[in-house]
Amino acid sequence: MSYTEELLEQLRTCEKKIIRAPGEFKEESGHRKQDFEMMSVNDEHHFIGFTRQNLHFPENFSVGLLYNPRSERVKIMLLRCNGPHGGNVAIEHHDQFHIHYETAERIDTGKMSPAHVEITDRYASFHDAIQFFVKTINLIEQDRKQYFPPPTGQTALFNDENT
Amino acid sequence: MTKILEHINSSFSGRLKTKEKRRGITQLYLPVYHEDGDMIDLFIRQDKNGVYSLSDYGMTIMRLSYEYEIDTENKERIFNSMLTEHGLIENNGAIEMSTTSETIYQDIMHFTHTLAKIGSMRYFKREVIESLFYEQLDEYISTDLQLYHPQKDVTPIEGRDEYQADYEIRPNGTPHYLFAVKDASKARLATISCLEYMRNKLSYRSVVVHEAFENLPKKDQLRLTNACDKQFTSLDEFKEHGKPYFDRE
């Protein structure tokens, strides 16, 4: 399959529905986690979502979206919202909230890791990042409310046009 | 702590930065990166007995778990052997090793190298884990099912080796042809072979042992389920229920 930036963006933002619910957080190996699966609402594309939070350092977290092209063995990490866990080769200053994106150029050269990184101020905690994530990947509102309800008092935090 | 941090700074000629992550825990910013550009997560602390420890505080396994779980005996065996070979330990997800002021440079290089190696376990899927799947299946069949005189790489239709089965097992008078399936292409080959056995009106039973049934595309799951007689969804499942199945046959 040939990937373009447009296709990757389309995969990131196409409307999605939950087909395997995240359930409660599980704690194992020093982190807590949730895994869940989604389909695009047109039933064409399968995705895997995850949240991870380090138990020692709660600010070290990642919330990610994997595209699972069932005809291929490789999954593509479309998006990962990270906490300020440490340095990055592309970020001069350490310890900033940042988002990893996969690019078509890297996939074409066989580099299957999302090395395009952008610093963000769109979230400032693990729970904020989850809210930002489910909005960014266009999870249907019903599933957002059911599986990822915003913490009390934050209902309107991400209801802006720039999200 | 100050003493060893001075050692670290002088050892790396100032190219390594440090920052106190928590009281008594210092994060080391070394220019060693994962493939996605993130820095290897590395920390140092001094324990109550005065011993210094390097630790990743669980970040390596957490990072690995985005796409890969150490969730089978095979994977655990590989993970543990990597730790043992490199003198590291795992403590509730954290990978750690003791160090001293005198050995800190070598220990940091050694530790980060091993973390990178563990972080690349997801690439072992094809090269190592799958070969272990065949290896462990073979070991199980040649020991636990030995009483049924298993034969390897058999050709049920004479002269048609393109429809070879991985094993023939005879728990009774009827040959049971077993296929080890690790991916979609092997699932398709097993499906075609079973259909061809049927077309040739062979008297047989077919058994499929999957590495991970749930990872197959749905259409391959359906085709193989319709074509074969018995499936085990994983090697662990086969090890638990394989012999009782053949005993019942």
Short mmCIF file of C-alpha atoms in Angstrom, two decimals:
data_model
loop_
_atom_site.label_atom_id
_atom_site.label_comp_id
_atom_site.label_asym_id
_atom_site.label_seq_id
_atom_site.Cartn_x
_atom_site.Cartn_y
_atom_site.Cartn_z
CA MET A 1 0.00 0.00 0.00
CA SER A 2 1.29 3.43 -0.91
CA TYR A 3 0.92 6.16 1.70
CA THR A 4 0.72 9.90 1.18
CA GLU A 5 0.51 12.69 3.73
CA GLU A 6 -3.11 13.20 2.70
CA LEU A 7 -3.96 9.56 3.33
CA LEU A 8 -2.24 9.57 6.72
CA GLU A 9 -4.14 12.71 7.72
CA GLN A 10 -7.35 11.16 6.46
CA LEU A 11 -6.67 8.05 8.54
CA ARG A 12 -5.87 10.16 11.59
CA THR A 13 -9.02 12.23 11.35
CA CYS A 14 -11.66 10.01 9.78
CA GLU A 15 -14.67 9.49 12.02
CA LYS A 16 -14.17 6.45 14.22
CA LYS A 17 -16.25 4.24 16.47
CA ILE A 18 -15.19 1.93 19.28
CA ILE A 19 -15.43 -1.80 18.51
CA ARG A 20 -13.55 -3.01 21.59
CA ALA A 21 -14.04 -0.90 24.66
CA PRO A 22 -11.05 0.31 26.71
CA GLY A 23 -12.37 -0.97 30.03
CA GLU A 24 -10.76 -0.06 33.33
CA PHE A 25 -7.10 0.87 33.61
CA LYS A 26 -4.84 -2.10 34.22
CA GLU A 27 -1.58 -1.79 36.10
CA GLU A 28 1.38 -3.89 35.03
CA SER A 29 5.14 -3.61 34.72
CA GLY A 30 5.33 -0.16 36.26
CA HIS A 31 2.68 1.50 34.14
CA ARG A 32 -1.07 1.66 33.82
CA LYS A 33 -2.74 1.06 30.54
CA GLN A 34 -5.84 0.86 28.43
CA ASP A 35 -6.12 -0.69 24.99
CA PHE A 36 -9.07 -0.38 22.67
CA GLU A 37 -9.99 -0.91 19.04
CA MET A 38 -11.83 1.26 16.59
CA MET A 39 -13.21 1.11 13.08
CA SER A 40 -13.81 4.01 10.77
CA VAL A 41 -17.56 4.61 10.66
CA ASN A 42 -17.55 3.45 7.03
CA ASP A 43 -16.08 0.13 8.28
CA GLU A 44 -13.09 0.39 5.95
CA HIS A 45 -10.23 0.94 8.39
CA HIS A 46 -9.22 -0.72 11.62
CA PHE A 47 -7.38 1.14 14.38
CA ILE A 48 -5.87 0.36 17.75
CA GLY A 49 -5.80 2.97 20.48
CA PHE A 50 -3.83 2.93 23.70
CA THR A 51 -3.06 4.96 26.77
CA ARG A 52 0.00 4.42 28.94
CA GLN A 53 1.06 6.22 32.09
CA ASN A 54 4.20 5.52 34.07
CA LEU A 55 3.44 4.76 37.72
CA HIS A 56 6.66 6.27 39.06
CA PHE A 57 6.40 9.45 37.01
CA PRO A 58 2.76 10.16 36.05
CA GLU A 59 3.88 13.00 33.76
CA ASN A 60 5.51 10.36 31.56
CA PHE A 61 2.63 9.15 29.42
CA SER A 62 1.65 8.36 25.88
CA VAL A 63 -1.72 8.21 24.15
CA GLY A 64 -1.54 6.72 20.69
CA LEU A 65 -3.31 5.68 17.52
CA LEU A 66 -2.14 2.73 15.44
CA TYR A 67 -3.50 2.02 11.99
CA ASN A 68 -3.86 -1.70 11.36
CA PRO A 69 -3.98 -2.43 7.63
CA ARG A 70 -5.15 -6.02 7.97
CA SER A 71 -3.61 -7.04 4.67
CA GLU A 72 -0.13 -6.15 5.94
CA ARG A 73 1.84 -7.30 8.93
CA VAL A 74 3.00 -3.86 9.93
CA LYS A 75 0.96 -1.44 12.00
CA ILE A 76 1.48 2.28 11.53
CA MET A 77 1.71 4.62 14.51
CA LEU A 78 -0.23 7.57 13.14
CA LEU A 79 -0.17 9.70 16.25
CA ARG A 80 1.24 9.64 19.76
CA CYS A 81 0.58 12.33 22.35
CA ASN A 82 3.41 12.31 24.87
CA GLY A 83 4.11 13.90 28.17
CA PRO A 84 7.36 15.68 29.03
CA HIS A 85 9.29 12.48 29.66
CA GLY A 86 12.69 13.65 28.50
CA GLY A 87 14.66 14.77 25.52
CA ASN A 88 14.05 14.38 21.82
CA VAL A 89 16.55 14.75 19.03
CA ALA A 90 14.30 17.31 17.32
CA ILE A 91 13.55 19.40 20.39
CA GLU A 92 16.29 21.62 21.65
CA HIS A 93 14.84 22.10 25.10
CA HIS A 94 14.05 19.11 27.21
CA ASP A 95 10.88 18.03 28.89
CA GLN A 96 8.01 19.41 26.87
CA PHE A 97 4.63 17.96 25.96
CA HIS A 98 4.97 16.79 22.39
CA ILE A 99 3.16 14.91 19.65
CA HIS A 100 4.71 12.31 17.36
CA TYR A 101 3.37 11.95 13.83
CA GLU A 102 4.16 9.33 11.21
CA THR A 103 5.04 10.68 7.79
CA ALA A 104 4.67 9.17 4.31
CA GLU A 105 8.33 9.86 3.63
CA ARG A 106 9.44 7.73 6.55
CA ILE A 107 7.06 4.90 5.67
CA ASP A 108 8.41 4.93 2.11
CA THR A 109 11.93 4.45 3.41
CA GLY A 110 10.84 1.65 5.73
CA LYS A 111 11.25 3.64 8.93
CA MET A 112 8.19 2.64 10.89
CA SER A 113 8.41 5.00 13.83
CA PRO A 114 6.74 8.40 14.16
CA ALA A 115 9.77 10.67 14.29
CA HIS A 116 8.10 13.89 13.21
CA VAL A 117 7.64 15.69 16.53
CA GLU A 118 5.79 18.88 17.40
CA ILE A 119 5.80 20.58 20.77
CA THR A 120 2.28 21.24 21.98
CA ASP A 121 0.46 23.29 24.56
CA ARG A 122 -2.90 21.69 23.71
CA TYR A 123 -2.76 19.51 26.79
CA ALA A 124 -0.93 19.67 30.08
CA SER A 125 -1.75 16.37 31.77
CA PHE A 126 -2.52 12.75 30.98
CA HIS A 127 -6.27 13.28 31.21
CA ASP A 128 -6.09 16.42 29.07
CA ALA A 129 -4.10 14.46 26.50
CA ILE A 130 -6.79 11.77 26.33
CA GLN A 131 -9.45 14.40 25.71
CA PHE A 132 -7.30 16.06 23.06
CA PHE A 133 -6.60 12.67 21.47
CA VAL A 134 -10.19 11.44 21.16
CA LYS A 135 -11.19 14.77 19.66
CA THR A 136 -8.25 14.83 17.26
CA ILE A 137 -8.84 11.31 15.96
CA ASN A 138 -12.53 12.14 15.53
CA LEU A 139 -14.00 9.48 17.79
CA ILE A 140 -17.77 9.76 17.55
CA GLU A 141 -19.27 11.88 20.29
CA GLN A 142 -21.33 9.05 21.74
CA ASP A 143 -18.21 6.93 22.29
CA ARG A 144 -16.25 9.87 23.64
CA LYS A 145 -18.92 10.46 26.25
CA GLN A 146 -19.30 6.79 27.07
CA TYR A 147 -15.68 5.67 27.22
CA PHE A 148 -13.65 8.84 27.75
CA PRO A 149 -15.81 11.26 29.71
CA PRO A 150 -13.86 14.41 30.54
CA PRO A 151 -12.91 14.93 34.17
CA THR A 152 -15.54 16.93 36.00
CA GLY A 153 -15.51 20.60 35.08
CA GLN A 154 -13.53 20.15 31.84
CA THR A 155 -16.44 19.52 29.48
CA ALA A 156 -15.79 22.59 27.37
CA LEU A 157 -12.02 22.58 27.45
CA PHE A 158 -11.50 21.27 23.92
CA ASN A 159 -14.62 22.53 22.26
CA ASP A 160 -12.80 25.12 20.22
CA GLU A 161 -12.43 25.33 16.49
CA ASN A 162 -8.69 24.81 16.46
CA THR A 163 -8.78 21.36 17.96
CA MET B 1 25.09 11.63 44.72
CA THR B 2 27.10 14.75 43.92
CA LYS B 3 30.26 12.69 43.60
CA ILE B 4 28.95 10.31 41.01
CA LEU B 5 27.26 13.10 39.03
CA GLU B 6 30.64 14.83 38.84
CA HIS B 7 32.14 11.57 37.60
CA ILE B 8 29.42 11.33 34.99
CA ASN B 9 29.97 14.88 33.77
CA SER B 10 33.71 14.44 33.49
CA SER B 11 33.38 11.00 31.86
CA PHE B 12 31.13 12.36 29.14
CA SER B 13 33.14 15.60 28.75
CA GLY B 14 30.10 17.71 29.53
CA ARG B 15 28.02 16.22 26.70
CA LEU B 16 25.53 14.72 29.12
CA LYS B 17 23.02 16.83 31.02
CA THR B 18 21.43 15.95 34.32
CA LYS B 19 18.26 17.07 36.05
CA GLU B 20 16.71 16.04 39.35
CA LYS B 21 13.52 14.19 38.44
CA ARG B 22 12.47 13.55 42.02
CA ARG B 23 14.27 13.92 45.31
CA GLY B 24 17.19 11.49 45.11
CA ILE B 25 16.49 10.51 41.48
CA THR B 26 18.41 12.24 38.70
CA GLN B 27 17.53 11.92 35.02
CA LEU B 28 20.49 11.64 32.67
CA TYR B 29 20.09 13.28 29.26
CA LEU B 30 22.45 11.33 27.07
CA PRO B 31 22.40 11.77 23.28
CA VAL B 32 21.21 8.22 22.67
CA TYR B 33 17.86 8.06 20.96
CA HIS B 34 15.07 5.69 20.09
CA GLU B 35 14.08 5.44 16.41
CA ASP B 36 11.33 8.00 16.87
CA GLY B 37 13.83 10.55 18.17
CA ASP B 38 12.93 10.27 21.83
CA MET B 39 15.86 10.03 24.16
CA ILE B 40 16.52 6.80 26.01
CA ASP B 41 15.02 7.24 29.48
CA LEU B 42 17.80 6.88 32.00
CA PHE B 43 17.91 7.70 35.70
CA ILE B 44 20.36 7.26 38.56
CA ARG B 45 19.70 7.09 42.30
CA GLN B 46 21.57 6.22 45.43
CA ASP B 47 19.90 3.52 47.48
CA LYS B 48 19.81 3.48 51.28
CA ASN B 49 22.78 1.12 51.42
CA GLY B 50 24.81 3.67 49.50
CA VAL B 51 24.81 1.70 46.26
CA TYR B 52 24.14 3.62 43.06
CA SER B 53 21.59 2.19 40.63
CA LEU B 54 20.86 3.00 37.02
CA SER B 55 17.16 2.55 36.21
CA ASP B 56 14.73 3.25 33.41
CA TYR B 57 11.82 3.34 35.90
CA GLY B 58 9.72 1.16 33.62
CA MET B 59 9.89 3.42 30.59
CA THR B 60 11.40 0.83 28.24
CA ILE B 61 8.71 -1.79 28.80
CA MET B 62 6.02 0.89 28.73
CA ARG B 63 7.32 2.17 25.40
CA LEU B 64 7.59 -1.36 24.03
CA SER B 65 3.98 -2.03 25.05
CA TYR B 66 2.62 0.53 22.58
CA GLU B 67 2.95 -2.10 19.88
CA TYR B 68 4.27 -5.22 21.53
CA GLU B 69 3.59 -7.16 24.70
CA ILE B 70 5.88 -9.54 26.54
CA ASP B 71 2.93 -11.85 26.98
CA THR B 72 4.10 -15.33 26.11
CA GLU B 73 6.62 -17.72 27.59
CA ASN B 74 8.80 -17.35 24.49
CA LYS B 75 8.91 -13.60 24.71
CA GLU B 76 9.55 -13.69 28.44
CA ARG B 77 12.37 -16.12 27.88
CA ILE B 78 13.99 -13.84 25.33
CA PHE B 79 13.48 -10.77 27.52
CA ASN B 80 14.91 -12.48 30.59
CA SER B 81 17.88 -13.84 28.68
CA MET B 82 18.70 -10.34 27.44
CA LEU B 83 18.63 -9.06 31.01
CA THR B 84 20.71 -11.95 32.34
CA GLU B 85 23.29 -11.78 29.58
CA HIS B 86 23.82 -8.10 30.25
CA GLY B 87 23.74 -8.28 34.05
CA LEU B 88 20.52 -6.32 34.43
CA ILE B 89 17.49 -7.04 36.59
CA GLU B 90 13.81 -6.23 36.30
CA ASN B 91 12.03 -4.78 39.31
CA ASN B 92 8.28 -4.38 38.76
CA GLY B 93 8.81 -3.24 35.19
CA ALA B 94 11.87 -1.14 35.91
CA ILE B 95 15.11 -2.34 34.35
CA GLU B 96 18.03 -1.67 36.66
CA MET B 97 21.69 -2.28 37.32
CA SER B 98 24.11 -1.33 40.07
CA THR B 99 26.98 0.97 39.28
CA THR B 100 29.92 2.73 40.90
CA SER B 101 31.80 5.98 40.35
CA GLU B 102 34.64 3.98 38.84
CA THR B 103 32.53 2.09 36.32
CA ILE B 104 29.79 4.62 35.60
CA TYR B 105 30.86 5.43 32.03
CA GLN B 106 30.98 1.81 30.87
CA ASP B 107 27.82 1.01 32.84
CA ILE B 108 25.82 3.83 31.24
CA MET B 109 26.95 2.81 27.75
CA HIS B 110 26.20 -0.83 28.50
CA PHE B 111 22.83 -0.03 30.09
CA THR B 112 21.59 2.22 27.28
CA HIS B 113 22.73 -0.30 24.68
CA THR B 114 20.69 -3.02 26.40
CA LEU B 115 17.64 -0.76 26.74
CA ALA B 116 17.81 -0.05 23.01
CA LYS B 117 18.09 -3.77 22.33
CA ILE B 118 15.06 -4.54 24.49
CA GLY B 119 13.19 -1.66 22.86
CA SER B 120 13.73 -3.30 19.49
CA MET B 121 12.08 -6.57 20.58
CA ARG B 122 9.09 -5.71 18.43
CA TYR B 123 11.28 -6.46 15.42
CA PHE B 124 11.99 -9.92 16.78
CA LYS B 125 8.49 -10.98 15.78
CA ARG B 126 9.56 -12.36 12.45
CA GLU B 127 13.11 -13.38 13.04
CA VAL B 128 13.03 -14.88 16.50
CA ILE B 129 9.55 -15.38 17.88
CA GLU B 130 8.21 -17.12 14.80
CA SER B 131 11.16 -19.42 14.52
CA LEU B 132 10.66 -20.21 18.19
CA PHE B 133 7.04 -20.99 17.43
CA TYR B 134 8.07 -23.75 15.03
CA GLU B 135 10.89 -24.85 17.27
CA GLN B 136 8.69 -25.14 20.35
CA LEU B 137 5.87 -26.80 18.46
CA ASP B 138 8.34 -29.34 17.13
CA GLU B 139 9.73 -29.92 20.61
CA TYR B 140 6.26 -30.51 22.02
CA ILE B 141 5.19 -32.86 19.24
CA SER B 142 8.40 -34.87 19.31
CA THR B 143 8.17 -35.39 23.07
CA ASP B 144 4.61 -35.21 24.38
CA LEU B 145 3.03 -36.73 21.27
CA GLN B 146 5.79 -39.25 20.61
CA LEU B 147 3.49 -42.16 21.45
CA TYR B 148 1.54 -41.34 18.27
CA HIS B 149 4.71 -41.62 16.13
CA PRO B 150 4.56 -38.18 14.53
CA GLN B 151 6.12 -37.78 11.10
CA LYS B 152 7.35 -34.44 9.86
CA ASP B 153 6.78 -32.83 6.42
CA VAL B 154 4.49 -35.44 4.94
CA THR B 155 2.92 -35.49 1.47
CA PRO B 156 -0.61 -36.91 1.79
CA ILE B 157 -1.23 -36.78 -1.98
CA GLU B 158 1.51 -38.77 -3.64
CA GLY B 159 3.72 -36.69 -5.91
CA ARG B 160 2.05 -33.42 -4.89
CA ASP B 161 4.51 -31.93 -2.43
CA GLU B 162 2.94 -28.49 -2.85
CA TYR B 163 0.19 -29.80 -0.55
CA GLN B 164 2.57 -30.93 2.16
CA ALA B 165 1.44 -31.07 5.77
CA ASP B 166 3.80 -30.15 8.59
CA TYR B 167 3.12 -33.32 10.57
CA GLU B 168 1.20 -36.56 10.38
CA ILE B 169 0.00 -37.92 13.71
CA ARG B 170 -1.90 -41.19 14.06
CA PRO B 171 -3.75 -41.44 17.35
CA ASN B 172 -5.92 -44.14 15.72
CA GLY B 173 -6.11 -45.59 12.20
CA THR B 174 -6.87 -42.23 10.62
CA PRO B 175 -3.99 -39.89 9.77
CA HIS B 176 -4.24 -36.45 11.33
CA TYR B 177 -2.47 -33.84 9.23
CA LEU B 178 -1.23 -30.96 11.32
CA PHE B 179 -0.44 -27.47 10.01
CA ALA B 180 1.52 -24.89 12.00
CA VAL B 181 0.12 -21.47 11.05
CA LYS B 182 1.90 -18.26 11.90
CA ASP B 183 0.51 -15.83 9.35
CA ALA B 184 -2.05 -15.27 6.60
CA SER B 185 0.02 -16.85 3.83
CA LYS B 186 0.48 -20.06 5.84
CA ALA B 187 -3.23 -20.02 6.70
CA ARG B 188 -4.05 -19.86 2.99
CA LEU B 189 -1.67 -22.70 2.22
CA ALA B 190 -3.27 -24.84 4.94
CA THR B 191 -6.74 -23.99 3.61
CA ILE B 192 -5.81 -24.92 0.03
CA SER B 193 -4.15 -28.15 1.17
CA CYS B 194 -7.18 -29.23 3.22
CA LEU B 195 -9.52 -28.50 0.30
CA GLU B 196 -7.25 -30.48 -2.02
CA TYR B 197 -7.23 -33.45 0.40
CA MET B 198 -11.03 -33.31 0.36
CA ARG B 199 -11.12 -33.09 -3.43
CA ASN B 200 -8.95 -36.20 -3.58
CA LYS B 201 -11.30 -37.94 -1.14
CA LEU B 202 -8.56 -38.76 1.35
CA SER B 203 -9.54 -40.29 4.65
CA TYR B 204 -7.97 -37.93 7.18
CA ARG B 205 -8.49 -35.33 9.87
CA SER B 206 -6.86 -31.91 9.74
CA VAL B 207 -5.51 -30.04 12.75
CA VAL B 208 -4.24 -26.46 12.76
CA VAL B 209 -2.07 -24.94 15.46
CA HIS B 210 -1.96 -21.16 15.27
CA GLU B 211 0.69 -18.88 16.61
CA ALA B 212 -2.07 -16.30 17.19
CA PHE B 213 -5.45 -16.99 15.62
CA GLU B 214 -6.75 -13.53 16.52
CA ASN B 215 -4.06 -11.84 14.43
CA LEU B 216 -5.22 -13.45 11.18
CA PRO B 217 -7.38 -11.37 8.83
CA LYS B 218 -11.02 -12.25 9.36
CA LYS B 219 -11.47 -13.75 5.90
CA ASP B 220 -8.52 -16.08 6.43
CA GLN B 221 -9.98 -17.10 9.79
CA LEU B 222 -13.29 -17.93 8.10
CA ARG B 223 -11.79 -19.83 5.15
CA LEU B 224 -9.54 -21.96 7.34
CA THR B 225 -12.27 -22.63 9.90
CA ASN B 226 -14.51 -23.91 7.11
CA ALA B 227 -11.80 -26.08 5.58
CA CYS B 228 -10.19 -27.79 8.60
CA ASP B 229 -11.47 -30.11 11.31
CA LYS B 230 -9.82 -28.80 14.45
CA GLN B 231 -7.95 -25.66 15.41
CA PHE B 232 -5.90 -24.58 18.41
CA THR B 233 -5.78 -20.81 18.67
CA SER B 234 -2.24 -20.63 20.10
CA LEU B 235 0.74 -22.79 20.93
CA ASP B 236 -0.07 -22.55 24.63
CA GLU B 237 -3.58 -23.77 23.89
CA PHE B 238 -2.18 -26.70 21.92
CA LYS B 239 0.27 -27.57 24.68
CA GLU B 240 -2.57 -27.63 27.19
CA HIS B 241 -5.22 -29.39 25.14
CA GLY B 242 -3.37 -31.06 22.26
CA LYS B 243 -2.53 -34.36 23.90
CA PRO B 244 -5.96 -34.81 25.51
CA TYR B 245 -7.46 -34.15 22.08
CA PHE B 246 -5.37 -36.86 20.40
CA ASP B 247 -6.00 -39.19 23.36
CA ARG B 248 -9.76 -38.81 22.81
CA GLU B 249 -9.38 -39.47 19.10
#
